[in-house]
XYZ file of N, CA and C in Angstrom:
249
model
N -15.778 26.673 15.155
C -14.425 27.573 15.235
C -14.622 28.529 15.825
N -13.996 28.970 17.481
C -13.414 30.174 17.350
C -12.781 31.306 16.898
N -12.732 32.431 16.739
C -12.354 32.917 17.046
C -11.254 33.772 17.553
N -9.841 33.575 17.800
C -8.885 33.632 18.373
C -9.267 35.292 18.234
N -8.337 35.528 17.199
C -7.936 37.222 16.722
C -8.277 37.281 15.526
N -8.622 38.693 15.670
C -9.392 39.481 14.060
C -8.749 40.516 14.076
N -7.634 40.654 12.997
C -7.377 42.368 12.778
C -6.605 42.318 10.943
N -6.884 43.866 10.433
C -6.654 44.111 9.316
C -5.225 44.113 9.032
N -4.277 43.545 7.856
C -3.293 43.524 7.727
C -3.015 44.387 5.791
N -1.271 44.748 5.365
C -1.657 44.848 4.758
C -0.776 45.121 3.851
N -0.631 44.743 2.615
C 1.519 44.022 1.819
C 1.860 45.260 1.668
N 3.667 44.917 2.392
C 4.026 46.246 2.171
C 4.798 46.039 0.572
N 5.408 46.307 1.071
C 6.367 47.366 -0.800
C 6.771 46.028 -1.671
N 7.158 45.045 -0.296
C 7.249 43.892 -1.501
C 7.091 42.323 -1.205
N 5.436 43.076 -1.339
C 4.336 42.300 -0.865
C 4.676 40.730 -0.795
N 4.375 41.369 1.145
C 4.550 40.544 2.676
C 3.444 40.959 4.143
N 3.318 39.877 3.842
C 1.693 40.213 5.927
C 2.898 39.330 6.683
N 2.363 40.701 7.463
C 3.503 40.852 9.135
C 2.428 40.134 9.845
N 2.382 38.929 9.979
C 1.744 38.338 11.121
C 2.383 38.336 12.496
N 0.686 38.558 13.602
C 0.962 39.191 14.557
C 0.765 37.872 15.923
N 2.202 38.003 16.820
C 2.491 37.023 17.559
C 2.236 35.781 17.689
N 2.741 35.388 16.163
C 2.749 33.750 16.264
C 3.190 33.087 17.246
N 2.625 32.052 17.766
C 3.361 30.459 17.751
C 4.052 30.066 17.702
N 3.885 29.862 15.536
C 5.119 29.182 15.261
C 5.840 29.933 13.950
N 6.797 29.370 13.438
C 8.061 29.537 12.604
C 7.468 29.757 11.163
N 7.528 28.733 11.257
C 6.918 27.703 10.155
C 5.188 27.624 9.614
N 4.864 27.996 7.567
C 3.609 27.474 7.801
C 3.594 26.894 6.802
N 2.511 26.145 6.743
C 2.173 25.961 4.635
C 0.447 26.396 4.581
N 1.281 26.828 3.136
C 0.494 28.022 3.039
C -0.644 27.357 1.691
N -1.994 27.805 1.620
C -2.963 26.722 0.300
C -3.593 28.148 0.230
N -3.537 28.650 -1.042
C -4.510 30.530 -1.819
C -5.371 28.975 -2.687
N -6.294 29.989 -2.613
C -7.863 29.224 -2.499
C -7.545 30.596 -4.360
N -9.214 29.773 -5.419
C -9.536 31.141 -7.086
C -9.976 32.068 -6.420
N -10.975 31.908 -4.962
C -11.446 32.733 -4.830
C -10.724 34.260 -3.299
N -9.743 33.864 -2.758
C -7.840 35.284 -3.103
C -8.473 34.825 -0.898
N -8.899 33.580 -0.527
C -8.810 33.383 0.590
C -7.943 32.720 0.498
N -6.572 32.824 2.146
C -5.254 32.026 1.962
C -5.489 31.764 3.478
N -4.999 29.934 3.573
C -5.265 29.354 4.696
C -3.824 29.214 5.291
N -3.682 29.484 6.217
C -1.806 29.748 6.632
C -2.106 27.731 7.835
N -1.693 27.237 7.416
C -1.610 25.834 8.548
C 0.143 25.904 9.464
N -0.379 26.361 10.707
C 1.568 26.115 11.150
C 2.010 24.269 11.198
N 3.706 23.957 10.738
C 4.213 23.307 10.655
C 5.352 23.310 11.972
N 5.623 22.464 12.344
C 6.875 22.183 12.563
C 7.917 21.159 12.746
N 9.196 22.148 12.321
C 10.202 21.631 11.742
C 10.795 20.379 12.127
N 11.389 19.255 12.247
C 12.107 18.701 13.112
C 13.786 18.114 11.877
N 13.541 17.907 12.332
C 15.598 17.134 11.766
C 15.557 15.535 11.131
N 15.477 15.768 11.221
C 15.494 14.338 10.054
C 16.648 13.235 10.769
N 15.828 11.979 11.130
C 16.711 10.791 11.964
C 17.992 11.415 10.547
N 18.517 10.992 12.122
C 20.520 10.843 12.083
C 21.361 10.008 12.569
N 21.362 9.610 12.323
C 22.725 7.981 12.623
C 23.901 9.178 13.105
N 23.943 8.578 14.584
C 24.391 8.854 15.175
C 25.859 8.349 15.094
N 27.545 9.425 15.208
C 28.927 9.532 15.026
C 29.927 7.896 15.422
N 28.939 7.668 16.280
C 29.394 6.579 17.141
C 29.152 5.656 15.700
N 27.553 5.093 15.503
C 27.673 4.380 15.188
C 28.118 3.725 13.944
N 28.569 5.576 13.371
C 28.908 5.099 11.990
C 30.472 4.809 12.450
N 31.072 4.844 12.839
C 32.052 4.561 13.733
C 32.550 2.921 13.593
N 30.937 2.327 13.820
C 31.287 1.345 14.090
C 31.076 0.826 12.913
N 29.788 0.834 12.059
C 30.058 0.441 10.809
C 30.775 0.242 10.278
N 31.295 1.048 9.874
C 32.254 1.205 9.045
C 33.983 -0.098 9.184
N 34.293 0.115 10.337
C 34.688 -0.780 10.691
C 35.009 -2.382 10.808
N 33.169 -2.044 11.276
C 32.653 -3.233 10.530
C 32.551 -3.892 9.329
N 31.963 -2.408 8.510
C 32.130 -3.355 6.912
C 34.133 -3.724 6.676
N 34.724 -3.106 7.559
C 36.377 -3.454 6.931
C 36.892 -4.814 7.175
N 36.661 -5.101 7.908
C 36.522 -6.659 9.035
C 35.941 -7.478 8.067
N 34.167 -7.139 7.446
C 33.972 -8.284 7.040
C 34.380 -8.085 5.531
N 35.673 -6.987 4.852
C 36.260 -6.799 3.935
C 37.588 -7.933 3.266
N 37.828 -8.082 5.063
C 39.096 -8.061 5.187
C 38.954 -10.099 5.565
N 37.845 -11.052 5.916
C 36.351 -11.287 6.080
C 37.305 -11.796 7.125
N 37.314 -11.511 8.062
C 37.065 -11.427 9.992
C 35.732 -11.520 10.254
N 34.691 -11.994 10.452
C 33.690 -12.727 10.637
C 34.435 -13.967 11.491
N 32.500 -13.387 11.390
C 32.665 -15.106 13.356
C 31.479 -16.010 11.881
N 32.431 -17.466 12.217
C 30.981 -18.411 12.139
C 30.171 -17.981 11.953
N 28.743 -18.412 10.603
C 27.478 -18.121 10.331
C 27.054 -19.004 11.151
N 25.601 -17.753 11.979
C 24.493 -18.864 12.610
C 24.051 -19.546 12.533
N 23.662 -20.700 13.055
C 22.613 -21.636 12.803
C 21.202 -21.972 13.023
N 20.664 -21.515 12.694
C 18.230 -20.263 11.681
C 17.835 -21.777 12.234
N 18.552 -23.004 11.362
C 17.396 -23.721 11.322
C 15.992 -24.217 12.382
N 17.173 -23.357 13.766
C 15.576 -23.918 15.235
C 13.860 -23.060 14.514
N 14.844 -22.285 13.565
C 13.706 -21.251 14.045
C 12.688 -21.569 12.485
N 12.773 -21.860 11.678
C 12.446 -22.042 9.977
C 10.956 -22.087 10.479
N 10.797 -23.416 11.201
C 8.847 -23.010 11.107
C 8.343 -22.997 11.541
N 8.801 -21.996 12.495
C 7.786 -20.737 13.101
C 7.995 -19.704 12.109
N 8.446 -19.866 10.934
C 8.573 -18.489 9.827
C 6.729 -18.739 8.939
């Protein structure tokens, strides 16, 4: 692997090191017994979120279900052989 940057760093009074010109905001840190520290970049993403409209529709559907305002059962017997 090719070295892209090489510089010396010193811990500050709060035991922090400043990384210069980094491309990522978050890193996964691995510390080894021989003193090596490995930083692997991480991209944090938002977890899957259900839209506000979908939540309203689900709530409405459950209210109708509880009030027994439901459609007739669907006949799926034609598909039983394919399972």
